[in-house]
PDB file of C-alpha atoms in Angstrom:
ATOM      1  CA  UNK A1124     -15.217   7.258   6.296  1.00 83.00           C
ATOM      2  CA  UNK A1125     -12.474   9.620   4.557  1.00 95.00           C
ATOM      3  CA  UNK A1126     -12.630  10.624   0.706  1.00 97.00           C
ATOM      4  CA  UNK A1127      -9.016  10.326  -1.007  1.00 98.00           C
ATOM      5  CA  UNK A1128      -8.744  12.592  -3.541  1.00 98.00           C
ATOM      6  CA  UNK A1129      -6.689  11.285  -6.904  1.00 98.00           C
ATOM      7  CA  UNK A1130      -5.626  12.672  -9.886  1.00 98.00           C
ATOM      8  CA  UNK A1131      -7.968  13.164 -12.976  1.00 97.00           C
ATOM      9  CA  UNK A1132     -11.036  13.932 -11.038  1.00 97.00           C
ATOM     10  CA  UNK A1133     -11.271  10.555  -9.220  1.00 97.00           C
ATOM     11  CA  UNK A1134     -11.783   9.764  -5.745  1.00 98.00           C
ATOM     12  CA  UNK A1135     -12.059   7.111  -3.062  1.00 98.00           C
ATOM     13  CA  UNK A1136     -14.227   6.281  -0.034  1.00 97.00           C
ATOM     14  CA  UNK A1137     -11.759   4.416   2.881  1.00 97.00           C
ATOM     15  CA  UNK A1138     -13.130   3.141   5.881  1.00 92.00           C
ATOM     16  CA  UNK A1139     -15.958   1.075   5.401  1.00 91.00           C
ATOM     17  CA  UNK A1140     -14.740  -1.645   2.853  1.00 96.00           C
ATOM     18  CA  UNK A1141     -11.262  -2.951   2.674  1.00 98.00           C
ATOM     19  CA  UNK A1142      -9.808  -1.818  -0.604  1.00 98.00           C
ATOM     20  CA  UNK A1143      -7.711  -3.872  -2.792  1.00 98.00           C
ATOM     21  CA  UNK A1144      -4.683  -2.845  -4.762  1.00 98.00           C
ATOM     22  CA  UNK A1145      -2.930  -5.273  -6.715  1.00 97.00           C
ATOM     23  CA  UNK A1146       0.526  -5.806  -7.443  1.00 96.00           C
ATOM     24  CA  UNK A1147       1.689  -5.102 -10.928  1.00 95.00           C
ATOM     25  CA  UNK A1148       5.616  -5.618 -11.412  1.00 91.00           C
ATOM     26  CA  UNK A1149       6.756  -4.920 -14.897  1.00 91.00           C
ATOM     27  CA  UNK A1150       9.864  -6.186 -14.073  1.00 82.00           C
ATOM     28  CA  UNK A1151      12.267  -9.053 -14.539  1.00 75.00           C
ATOM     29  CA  UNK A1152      13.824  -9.323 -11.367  1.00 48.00           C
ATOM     30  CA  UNK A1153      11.125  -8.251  -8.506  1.00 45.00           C
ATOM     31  CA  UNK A1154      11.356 -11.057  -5.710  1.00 47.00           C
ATOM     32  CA  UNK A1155       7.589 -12.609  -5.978  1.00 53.00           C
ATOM     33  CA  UNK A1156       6.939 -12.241 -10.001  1.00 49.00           C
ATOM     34  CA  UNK A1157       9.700 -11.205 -11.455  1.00 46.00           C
ATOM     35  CA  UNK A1158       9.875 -11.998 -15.268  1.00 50.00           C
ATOM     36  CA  UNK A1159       5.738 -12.935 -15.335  1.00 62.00           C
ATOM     37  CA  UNK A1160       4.626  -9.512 -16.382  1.00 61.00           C
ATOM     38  CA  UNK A1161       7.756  -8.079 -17.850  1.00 64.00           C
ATOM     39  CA  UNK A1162       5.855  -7.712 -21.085  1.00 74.00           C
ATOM     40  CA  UNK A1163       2.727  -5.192 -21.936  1.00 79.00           C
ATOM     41  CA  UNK A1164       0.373  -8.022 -22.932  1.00 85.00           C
ATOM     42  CA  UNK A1165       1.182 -10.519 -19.934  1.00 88.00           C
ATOM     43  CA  UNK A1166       0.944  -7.283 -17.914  1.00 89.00           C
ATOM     44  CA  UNK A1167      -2.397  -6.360 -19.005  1.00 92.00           C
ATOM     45  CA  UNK A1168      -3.704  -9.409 -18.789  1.00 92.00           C
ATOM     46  CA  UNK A1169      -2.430  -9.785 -15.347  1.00 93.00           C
ATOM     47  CA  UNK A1170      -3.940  -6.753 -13.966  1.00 94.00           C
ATOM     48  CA  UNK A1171      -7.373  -7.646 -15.745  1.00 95.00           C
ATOM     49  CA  UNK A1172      -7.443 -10.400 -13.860  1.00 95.00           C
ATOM     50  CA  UNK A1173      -6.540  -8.968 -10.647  1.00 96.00           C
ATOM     51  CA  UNK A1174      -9.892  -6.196 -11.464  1.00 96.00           C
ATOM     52  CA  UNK A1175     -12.210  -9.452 -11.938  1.00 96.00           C
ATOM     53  CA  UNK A1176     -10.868 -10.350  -8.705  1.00 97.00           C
ATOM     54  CA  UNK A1177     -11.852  -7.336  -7.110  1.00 97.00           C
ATOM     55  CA  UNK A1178      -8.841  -5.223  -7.241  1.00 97.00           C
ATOM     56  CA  UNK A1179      -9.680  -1.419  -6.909  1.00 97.00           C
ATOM     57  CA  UNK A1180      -6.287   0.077  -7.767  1.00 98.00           C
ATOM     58  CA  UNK A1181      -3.191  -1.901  -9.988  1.00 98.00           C
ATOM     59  CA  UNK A1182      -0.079  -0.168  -8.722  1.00 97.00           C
ATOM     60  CA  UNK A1183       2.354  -0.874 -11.538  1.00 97.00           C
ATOM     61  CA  UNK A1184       6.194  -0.855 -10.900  1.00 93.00           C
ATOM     62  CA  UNK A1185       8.946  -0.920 -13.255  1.00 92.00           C
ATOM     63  CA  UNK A1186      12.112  -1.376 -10.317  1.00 91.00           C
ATOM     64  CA  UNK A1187      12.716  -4.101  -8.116  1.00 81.00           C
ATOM     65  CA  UNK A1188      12.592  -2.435  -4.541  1.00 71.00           C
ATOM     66  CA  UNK A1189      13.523  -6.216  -2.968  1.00 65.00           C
ATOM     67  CA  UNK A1190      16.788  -6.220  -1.106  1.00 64.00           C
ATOM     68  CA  UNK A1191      20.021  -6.755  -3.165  1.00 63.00           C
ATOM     69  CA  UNK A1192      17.835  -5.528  -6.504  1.00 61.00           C
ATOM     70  CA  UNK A1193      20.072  -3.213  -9.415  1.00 70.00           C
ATOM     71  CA  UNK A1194      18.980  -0.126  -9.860  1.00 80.00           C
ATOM     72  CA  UNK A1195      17.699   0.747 -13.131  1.00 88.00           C
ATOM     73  CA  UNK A1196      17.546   4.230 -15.717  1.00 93.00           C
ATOM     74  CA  UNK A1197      14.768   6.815 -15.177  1.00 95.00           C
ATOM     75  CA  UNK A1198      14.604   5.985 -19.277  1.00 96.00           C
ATOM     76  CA  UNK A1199      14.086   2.017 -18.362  1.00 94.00           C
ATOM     77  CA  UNK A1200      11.998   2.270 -15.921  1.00 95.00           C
ATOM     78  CA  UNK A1201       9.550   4.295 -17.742  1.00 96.00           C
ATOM     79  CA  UNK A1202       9.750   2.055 -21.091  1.00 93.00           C
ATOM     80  CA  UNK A1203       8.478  -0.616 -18.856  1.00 93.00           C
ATOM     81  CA  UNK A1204       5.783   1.087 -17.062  1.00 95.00           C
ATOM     82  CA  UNK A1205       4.022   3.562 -19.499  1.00 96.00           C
ATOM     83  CA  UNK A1206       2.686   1.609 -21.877  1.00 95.00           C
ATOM     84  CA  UNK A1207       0.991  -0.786 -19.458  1.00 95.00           C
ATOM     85  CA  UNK A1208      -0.312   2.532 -17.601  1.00 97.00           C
ATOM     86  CA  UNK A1209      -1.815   4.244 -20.648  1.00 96.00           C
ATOM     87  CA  UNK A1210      -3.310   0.761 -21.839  1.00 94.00           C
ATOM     88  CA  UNK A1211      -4.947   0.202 -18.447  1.00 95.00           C
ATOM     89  CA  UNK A1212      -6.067   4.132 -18.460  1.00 94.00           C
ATOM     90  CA  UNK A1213      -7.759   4.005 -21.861  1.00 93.00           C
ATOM     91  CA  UNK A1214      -9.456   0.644 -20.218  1.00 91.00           C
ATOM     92  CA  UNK A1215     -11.055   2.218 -17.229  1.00 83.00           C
ATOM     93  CA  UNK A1216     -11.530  -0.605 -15.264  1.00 76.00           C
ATOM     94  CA  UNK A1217      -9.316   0.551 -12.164  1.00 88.00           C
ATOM     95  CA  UNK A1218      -7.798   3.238 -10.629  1.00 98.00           C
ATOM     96  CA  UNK A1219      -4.280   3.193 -11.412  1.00 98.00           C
ATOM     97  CA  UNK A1220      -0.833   3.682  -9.203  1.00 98.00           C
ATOM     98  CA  UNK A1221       2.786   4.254 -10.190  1.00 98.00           C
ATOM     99  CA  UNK A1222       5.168   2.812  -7.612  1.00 97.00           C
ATOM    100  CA  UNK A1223       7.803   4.987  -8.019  1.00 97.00           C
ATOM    101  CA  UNK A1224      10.111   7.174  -6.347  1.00 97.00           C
ATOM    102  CA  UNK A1225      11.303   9.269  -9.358  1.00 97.00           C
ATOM    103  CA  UNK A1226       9.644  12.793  -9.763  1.00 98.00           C
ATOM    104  CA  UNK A1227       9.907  12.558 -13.786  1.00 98.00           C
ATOM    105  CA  UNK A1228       8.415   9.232 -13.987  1.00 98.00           C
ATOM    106  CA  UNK A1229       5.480  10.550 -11.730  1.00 98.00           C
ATOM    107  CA  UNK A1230       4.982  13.113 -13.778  1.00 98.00           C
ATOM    108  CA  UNK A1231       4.856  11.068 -17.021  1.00 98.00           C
ATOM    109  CA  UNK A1232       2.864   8.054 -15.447  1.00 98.00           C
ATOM    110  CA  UNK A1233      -0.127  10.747 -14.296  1.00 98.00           C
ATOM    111  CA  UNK A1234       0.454  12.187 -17.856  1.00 98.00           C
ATOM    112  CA  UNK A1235      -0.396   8.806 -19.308  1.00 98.00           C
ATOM    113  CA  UNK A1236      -3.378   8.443 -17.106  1.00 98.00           C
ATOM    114  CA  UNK A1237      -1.770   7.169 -13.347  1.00 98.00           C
ATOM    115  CA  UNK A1238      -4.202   8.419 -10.719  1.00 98.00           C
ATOM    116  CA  UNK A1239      -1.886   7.836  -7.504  1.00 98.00           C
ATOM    117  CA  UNK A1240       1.997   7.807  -6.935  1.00 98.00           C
ATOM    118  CA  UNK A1241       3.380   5.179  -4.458  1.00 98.00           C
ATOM    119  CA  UNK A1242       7.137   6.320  -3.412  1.00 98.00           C
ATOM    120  CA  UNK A1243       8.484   3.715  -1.298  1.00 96.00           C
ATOM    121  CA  UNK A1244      11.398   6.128   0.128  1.00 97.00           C
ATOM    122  CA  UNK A1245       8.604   8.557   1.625  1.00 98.00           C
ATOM    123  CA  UNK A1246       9.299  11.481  -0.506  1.00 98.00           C
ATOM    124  CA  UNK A1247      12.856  11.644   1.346  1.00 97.00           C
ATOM    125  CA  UNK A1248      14.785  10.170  -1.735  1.00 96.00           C
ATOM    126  CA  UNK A1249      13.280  12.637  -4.298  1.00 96.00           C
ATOM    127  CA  UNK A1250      11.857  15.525  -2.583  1.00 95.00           C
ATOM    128  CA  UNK A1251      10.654  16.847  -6.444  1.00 97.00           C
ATOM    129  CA  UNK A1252       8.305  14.069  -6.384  1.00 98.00           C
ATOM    130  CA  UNK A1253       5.727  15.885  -3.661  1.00 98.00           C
ATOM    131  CA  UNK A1254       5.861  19.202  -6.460  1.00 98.00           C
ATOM    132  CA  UNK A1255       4.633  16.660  -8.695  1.00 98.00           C
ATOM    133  CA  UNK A1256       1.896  15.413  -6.732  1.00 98.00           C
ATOM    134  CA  UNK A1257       1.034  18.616  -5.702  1.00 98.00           C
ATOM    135  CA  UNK A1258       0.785  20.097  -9.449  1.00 98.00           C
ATOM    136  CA  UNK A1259      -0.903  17.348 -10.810  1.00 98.00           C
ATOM    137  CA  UNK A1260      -3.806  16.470  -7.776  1.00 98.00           C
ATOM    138  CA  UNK A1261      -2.057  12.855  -7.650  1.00 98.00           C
ATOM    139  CA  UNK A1262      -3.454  10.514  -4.802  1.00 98.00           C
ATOM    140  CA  UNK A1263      -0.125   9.762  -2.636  1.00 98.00           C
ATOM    141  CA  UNK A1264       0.700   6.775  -1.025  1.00 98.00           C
ATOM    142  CA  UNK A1265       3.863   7.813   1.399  1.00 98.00           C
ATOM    143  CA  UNK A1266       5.931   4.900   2.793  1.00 98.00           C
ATOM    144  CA  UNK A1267       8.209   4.287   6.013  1.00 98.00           C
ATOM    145  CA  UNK A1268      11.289   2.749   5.148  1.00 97.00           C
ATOM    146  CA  UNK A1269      14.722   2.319   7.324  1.00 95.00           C
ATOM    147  CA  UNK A1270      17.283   1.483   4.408  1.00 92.00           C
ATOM    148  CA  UNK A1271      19.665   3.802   4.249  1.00 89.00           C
ATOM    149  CA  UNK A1272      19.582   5.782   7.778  1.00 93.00           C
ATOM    150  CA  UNK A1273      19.771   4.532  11.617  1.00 95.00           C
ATOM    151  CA  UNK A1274      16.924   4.118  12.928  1.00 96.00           C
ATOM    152  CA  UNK A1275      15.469   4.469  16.180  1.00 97.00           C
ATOM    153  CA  UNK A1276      15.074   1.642  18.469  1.00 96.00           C
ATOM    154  CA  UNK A1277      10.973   1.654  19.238  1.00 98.00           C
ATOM    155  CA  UNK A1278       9.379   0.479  15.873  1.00 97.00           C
ATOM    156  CA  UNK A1279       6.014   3.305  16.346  1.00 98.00           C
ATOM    157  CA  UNK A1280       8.997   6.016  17.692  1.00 98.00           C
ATOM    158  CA  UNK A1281      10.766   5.153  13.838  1.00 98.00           C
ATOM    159  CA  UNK A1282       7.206   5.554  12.066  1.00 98.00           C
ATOM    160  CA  UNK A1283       6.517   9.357  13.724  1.00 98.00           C
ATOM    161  CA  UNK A1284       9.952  10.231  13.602  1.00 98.00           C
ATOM    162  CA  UNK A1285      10.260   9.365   9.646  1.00 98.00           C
ATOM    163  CA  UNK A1286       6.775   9.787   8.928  1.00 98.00           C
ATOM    164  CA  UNK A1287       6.433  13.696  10.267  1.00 98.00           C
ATOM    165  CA  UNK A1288       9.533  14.650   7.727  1.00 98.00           C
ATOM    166  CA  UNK A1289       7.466  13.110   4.879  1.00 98.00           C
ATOM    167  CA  UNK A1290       4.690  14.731   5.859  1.00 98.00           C
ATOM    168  CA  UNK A1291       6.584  18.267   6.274  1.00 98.00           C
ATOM    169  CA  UNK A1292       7.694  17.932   3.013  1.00 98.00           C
ATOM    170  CA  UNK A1293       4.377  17.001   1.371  1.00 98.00           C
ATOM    171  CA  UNK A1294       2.938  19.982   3.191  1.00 98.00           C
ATOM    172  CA  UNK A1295       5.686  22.309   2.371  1.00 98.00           C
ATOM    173  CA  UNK A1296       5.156  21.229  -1.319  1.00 98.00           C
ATOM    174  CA  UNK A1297       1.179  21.923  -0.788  1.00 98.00           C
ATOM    175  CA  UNK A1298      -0.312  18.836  -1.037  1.00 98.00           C
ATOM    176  CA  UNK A1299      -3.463  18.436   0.567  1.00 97.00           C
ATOM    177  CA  UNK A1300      -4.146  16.359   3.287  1.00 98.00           C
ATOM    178  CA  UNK A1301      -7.074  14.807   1.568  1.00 98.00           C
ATOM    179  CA  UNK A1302      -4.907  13.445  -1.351  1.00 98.00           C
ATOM    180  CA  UNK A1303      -2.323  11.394   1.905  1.00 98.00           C
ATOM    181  CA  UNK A1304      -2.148   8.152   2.590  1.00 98.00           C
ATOM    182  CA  UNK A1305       0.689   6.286   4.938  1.00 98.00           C
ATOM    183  CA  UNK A1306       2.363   3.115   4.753  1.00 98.00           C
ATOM    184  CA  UNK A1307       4.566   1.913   7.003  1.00 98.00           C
ATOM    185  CA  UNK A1308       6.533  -0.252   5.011  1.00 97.00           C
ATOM    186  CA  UNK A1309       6.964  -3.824   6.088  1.00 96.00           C
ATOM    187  CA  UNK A1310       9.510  -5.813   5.720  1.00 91.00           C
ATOM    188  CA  UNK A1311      11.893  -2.465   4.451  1.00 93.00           C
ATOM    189  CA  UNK A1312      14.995  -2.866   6.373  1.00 92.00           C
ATOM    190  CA  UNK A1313      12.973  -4.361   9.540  1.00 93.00           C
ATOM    191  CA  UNK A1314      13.305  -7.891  10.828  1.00 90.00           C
ATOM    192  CA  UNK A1315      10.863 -10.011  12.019  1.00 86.00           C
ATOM    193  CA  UNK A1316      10.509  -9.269  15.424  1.00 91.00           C
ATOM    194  CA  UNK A1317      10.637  -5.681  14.459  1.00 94.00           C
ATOM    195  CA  UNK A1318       7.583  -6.373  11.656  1.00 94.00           C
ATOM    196  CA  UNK A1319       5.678  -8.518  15.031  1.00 93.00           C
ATOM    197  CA  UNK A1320       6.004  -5.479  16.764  1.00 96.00           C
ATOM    198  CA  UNK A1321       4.563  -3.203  14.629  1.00 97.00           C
ATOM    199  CA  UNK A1322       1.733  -5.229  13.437  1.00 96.00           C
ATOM    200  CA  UNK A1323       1.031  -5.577  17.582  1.00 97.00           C
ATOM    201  CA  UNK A1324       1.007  -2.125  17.648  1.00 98.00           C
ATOM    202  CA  UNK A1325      -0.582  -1.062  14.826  1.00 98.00           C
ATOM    203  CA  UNK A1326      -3.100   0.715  15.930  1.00 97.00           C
ATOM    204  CA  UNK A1327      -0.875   3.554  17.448  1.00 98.00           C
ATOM    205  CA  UNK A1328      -0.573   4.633  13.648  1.00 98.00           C
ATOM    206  CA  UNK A1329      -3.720   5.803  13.466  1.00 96.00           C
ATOM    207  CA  UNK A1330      -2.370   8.875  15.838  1.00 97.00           C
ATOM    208  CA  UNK A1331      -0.594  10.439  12.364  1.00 97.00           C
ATOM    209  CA  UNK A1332      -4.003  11.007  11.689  1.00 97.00           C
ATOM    210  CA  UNK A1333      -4.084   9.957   8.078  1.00 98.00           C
ATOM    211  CA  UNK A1334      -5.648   6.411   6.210  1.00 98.00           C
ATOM    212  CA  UNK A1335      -3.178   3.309   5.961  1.00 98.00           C
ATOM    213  CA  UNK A1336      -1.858   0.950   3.601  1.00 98.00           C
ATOM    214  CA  UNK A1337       0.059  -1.941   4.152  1.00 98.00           C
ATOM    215  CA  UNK A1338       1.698  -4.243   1.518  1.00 95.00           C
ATOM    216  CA  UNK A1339       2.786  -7.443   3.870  1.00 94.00           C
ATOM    217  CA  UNK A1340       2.581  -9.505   0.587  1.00 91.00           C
ATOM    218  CA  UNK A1341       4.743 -12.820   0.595  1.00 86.00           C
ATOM    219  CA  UNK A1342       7.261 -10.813   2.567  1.00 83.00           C
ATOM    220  CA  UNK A1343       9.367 -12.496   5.471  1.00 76.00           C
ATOM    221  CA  UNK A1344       7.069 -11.720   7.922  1.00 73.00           C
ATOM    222  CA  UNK A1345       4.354 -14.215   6.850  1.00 61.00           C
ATOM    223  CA  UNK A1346       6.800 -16.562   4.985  1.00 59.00           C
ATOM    224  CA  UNK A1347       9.210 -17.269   8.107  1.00 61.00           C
ATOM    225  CA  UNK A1348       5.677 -18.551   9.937  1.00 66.00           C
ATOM    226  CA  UNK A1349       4.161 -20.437   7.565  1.00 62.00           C
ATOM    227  CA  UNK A1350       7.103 -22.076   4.816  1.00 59.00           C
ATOM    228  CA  UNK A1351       7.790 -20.939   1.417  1.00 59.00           C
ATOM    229  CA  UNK A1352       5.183 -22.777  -0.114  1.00 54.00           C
ATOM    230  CA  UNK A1353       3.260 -20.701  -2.365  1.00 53.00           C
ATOM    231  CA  UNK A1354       0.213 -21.750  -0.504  1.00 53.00           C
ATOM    232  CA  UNK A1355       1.425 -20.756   2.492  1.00 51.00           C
ATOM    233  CA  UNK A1356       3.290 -17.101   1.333  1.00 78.00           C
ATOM    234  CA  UNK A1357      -0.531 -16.142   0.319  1.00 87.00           C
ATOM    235  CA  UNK A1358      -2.586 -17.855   3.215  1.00 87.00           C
ATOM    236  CA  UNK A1359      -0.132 -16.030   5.310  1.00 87.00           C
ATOM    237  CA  UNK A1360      -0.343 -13.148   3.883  1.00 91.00           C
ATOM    238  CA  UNK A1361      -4.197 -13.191   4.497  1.00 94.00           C
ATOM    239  CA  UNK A1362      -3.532 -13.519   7.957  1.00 93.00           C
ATOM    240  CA  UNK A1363      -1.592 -10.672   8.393  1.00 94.00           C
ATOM    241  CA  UNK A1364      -4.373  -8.553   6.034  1.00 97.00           C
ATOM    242  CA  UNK A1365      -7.263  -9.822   8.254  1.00 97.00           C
ATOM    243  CA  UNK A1366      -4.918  -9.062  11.633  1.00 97.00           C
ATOM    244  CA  UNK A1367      -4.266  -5.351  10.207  1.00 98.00           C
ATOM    245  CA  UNK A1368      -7.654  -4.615   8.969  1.00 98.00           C
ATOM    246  CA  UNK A1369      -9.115  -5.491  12.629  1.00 97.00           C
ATOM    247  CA  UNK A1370      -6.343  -2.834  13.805  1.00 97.00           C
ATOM    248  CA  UNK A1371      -7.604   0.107  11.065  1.00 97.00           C
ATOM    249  CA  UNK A1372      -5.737  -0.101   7.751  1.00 98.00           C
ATOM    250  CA  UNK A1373      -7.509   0.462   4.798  1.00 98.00           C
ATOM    251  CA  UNK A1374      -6.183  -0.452   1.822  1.00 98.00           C
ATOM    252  CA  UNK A1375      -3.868  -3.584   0.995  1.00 98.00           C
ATOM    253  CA  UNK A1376      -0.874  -3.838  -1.968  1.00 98.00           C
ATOM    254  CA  UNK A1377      -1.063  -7.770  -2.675  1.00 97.00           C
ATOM    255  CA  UNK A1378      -0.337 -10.142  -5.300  1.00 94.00           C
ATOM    256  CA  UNK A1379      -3.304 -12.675  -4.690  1.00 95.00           C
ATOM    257  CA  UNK A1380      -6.221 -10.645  -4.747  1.00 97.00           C
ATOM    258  CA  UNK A1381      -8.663 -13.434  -4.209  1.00 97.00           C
ATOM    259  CA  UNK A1382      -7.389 -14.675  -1.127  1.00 96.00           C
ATOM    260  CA  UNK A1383      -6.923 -11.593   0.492  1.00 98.00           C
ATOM    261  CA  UNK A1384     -10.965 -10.344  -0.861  1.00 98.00           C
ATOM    262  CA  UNK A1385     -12.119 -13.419   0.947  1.00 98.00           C
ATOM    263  CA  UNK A1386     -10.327 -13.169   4.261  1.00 97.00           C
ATOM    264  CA  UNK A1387     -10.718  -9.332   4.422  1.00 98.00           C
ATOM    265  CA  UNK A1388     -14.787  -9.955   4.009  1.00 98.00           C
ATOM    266  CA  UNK A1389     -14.656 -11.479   7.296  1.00 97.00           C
ATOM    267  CA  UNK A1390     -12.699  -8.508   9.408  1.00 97.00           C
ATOM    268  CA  UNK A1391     -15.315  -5.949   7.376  1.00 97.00           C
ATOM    269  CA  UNK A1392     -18.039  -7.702   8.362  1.00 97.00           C
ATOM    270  CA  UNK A1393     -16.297  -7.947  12.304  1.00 96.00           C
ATOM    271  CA  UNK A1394     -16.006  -4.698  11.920  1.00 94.00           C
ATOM    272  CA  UNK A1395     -19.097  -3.780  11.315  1.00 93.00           C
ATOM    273  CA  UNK A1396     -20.618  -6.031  13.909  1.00 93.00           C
ATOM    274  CA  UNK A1397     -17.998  -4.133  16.343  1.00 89.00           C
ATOM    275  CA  UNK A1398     -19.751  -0.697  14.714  1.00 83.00           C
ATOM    276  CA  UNK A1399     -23.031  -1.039  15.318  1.00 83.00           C
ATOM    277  CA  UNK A1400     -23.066  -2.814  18.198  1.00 83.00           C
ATOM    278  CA  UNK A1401     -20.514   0.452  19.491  1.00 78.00           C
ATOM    279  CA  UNK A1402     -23.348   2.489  18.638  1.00 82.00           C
ATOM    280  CA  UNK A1403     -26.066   1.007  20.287  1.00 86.00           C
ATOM    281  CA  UNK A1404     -24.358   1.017  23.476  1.00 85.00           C
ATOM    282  CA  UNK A1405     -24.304   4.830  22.749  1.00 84.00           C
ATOM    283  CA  UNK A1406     -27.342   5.454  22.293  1.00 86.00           C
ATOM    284  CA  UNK A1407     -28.234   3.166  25.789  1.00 80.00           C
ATOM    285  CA  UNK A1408     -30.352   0.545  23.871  1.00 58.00           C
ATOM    286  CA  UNK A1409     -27.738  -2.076  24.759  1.00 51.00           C
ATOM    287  CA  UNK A1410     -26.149  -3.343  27.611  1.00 53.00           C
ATOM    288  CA  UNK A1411     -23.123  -5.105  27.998  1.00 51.00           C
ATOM    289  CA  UNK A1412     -23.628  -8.326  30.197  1.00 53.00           C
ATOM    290  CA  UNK A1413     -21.903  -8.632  33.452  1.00 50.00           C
ATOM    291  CA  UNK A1414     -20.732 -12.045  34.525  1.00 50.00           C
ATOM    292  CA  UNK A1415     -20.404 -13.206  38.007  1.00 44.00           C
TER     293      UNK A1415
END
């Protein structure tokens, strides 16, 4: 188990539970949602119904990262966000994320009571941001992504390769290694034989060394196997969470926390099956059966 230290004096115990982080877009345009929670109240009452549901973290975003999306003001983006942060904050019923990629608005959003900053460009778009998560004891959630850059042919060669500069730069900045998490970023500028890949070989991440998110959510990946019925974006989705969790991530961004809390009780309780049973092979009180 491995304690992720956050902003504000809060922490986090990965390993033995799946954790749950649900999707907050404050947005108009964001792929899945947009224009639901575009306003404080439906917001709120969104992500209080994603913490009945067993959400451990709302990661609130206030620009569309899906392909094609405008960009939007430092100034917008934070009129959207920061009011639905400090509301949830004064609520205490989750831990709270900004998904941003702006140093300011990471700065403001901890201000207002954000315990963890998710920056989907991996520190590489605004290197300021790791000085803010450094100075402030932020949680950090650092993401892969290939837009913008050529990438390198072998999907888990990509993840080091990208992964080790974000990681330089966090370190250079001083951020602890206790306060890291990595995600790497499906469905961002990978197609889906490239996402297949790296969900096969998932467990080859766990060389970086540090916990793992993943946010597969009604992406491509589980939509072009299933349909685009809603139905199937989220049983799909669970697939991919239950597939992941058996191959070591931790933590999962999603929009249907329910689902997801369901399917991942069954890999948790796999993997602790898998666990114990591990252990008592250690310890020589169990044998494994040969068959002839």
């Amino acid at each position: 188990m491995t304690r992720w230290q956050l902003a504000h004096g809060r922490h986090l115990d990965l390993g033995a539970k799946s954790l749950l982080m649900g999707i907050l877009n404050v947005t108009p345009d964001s792929f899945s949602d947009g224009g639901e929670f575009d306003r404080p109240e439906r917001a709120l009452q969104q992500a209080r119904r994603m913490i009945g549901e067993g959400a451990a973290i709302i990661d609130v975003g206030g620009e569309s990262t899906r392909p094609g999306a405008g960009a939007v003001s430092a100034r917008e983006e934070q009129l959207r966000i920061l009011p639905v942060i400090e509301a949830l904050s004064s609520e205490g019923g989750s831990l709270v994320s900004v998904d941003t990629y702006r140093a300011e608005t990471a700065r403001l959003a901890v201000a207002a009571g954000a315990h963890i900053v998710n920056d989907v460009h991996g520190l590489q778009r605004e290197p300021g941001i790791a000085h803010v998560a450094a100075e402030t004891g932020a949680g950090l959630v650092i993401m892969h992504t290939g837009r913008g850059r050529e990438k390198l042919a072998d999907v888990i060669a990509d993840q080091f390769l990208f992964l080790d500069r974000s990681l330089e730069i966090a370190r250079d900045a001083g951020i602890a290694d206790e306060r890291i998490v990595l995600d790497p970023g499906f469905a961002f500028a990978k197609d889906g034989e490239e996402n297949l890949a790296l969900m096969a070989r998932f467990g080859e991440l766990r060389g970086l060394g540090f916990p793992l998110l993943v946010g597969t959510s009604r992406k491509r990946l589980a939509r072009h196997l299933v349909g685009e019925i809603d139905e199937g974006r989220d049983v799909g989705t669970a697939a991919t969470s239950v597939i992941l969790r058996l191959k070591g991530a931790s933590i999962f961004r999603v929009h249907n926390v329910a689902v997801n809390r369901d399917a991942l009780a069954f890999a948790d309780a796999v993997r602790e099956r898998e666990t114990g049973e591990e252990r008592a092979r250690q310890a020589g009180s169990v044998t494994t059966p040969i068959r002839r």
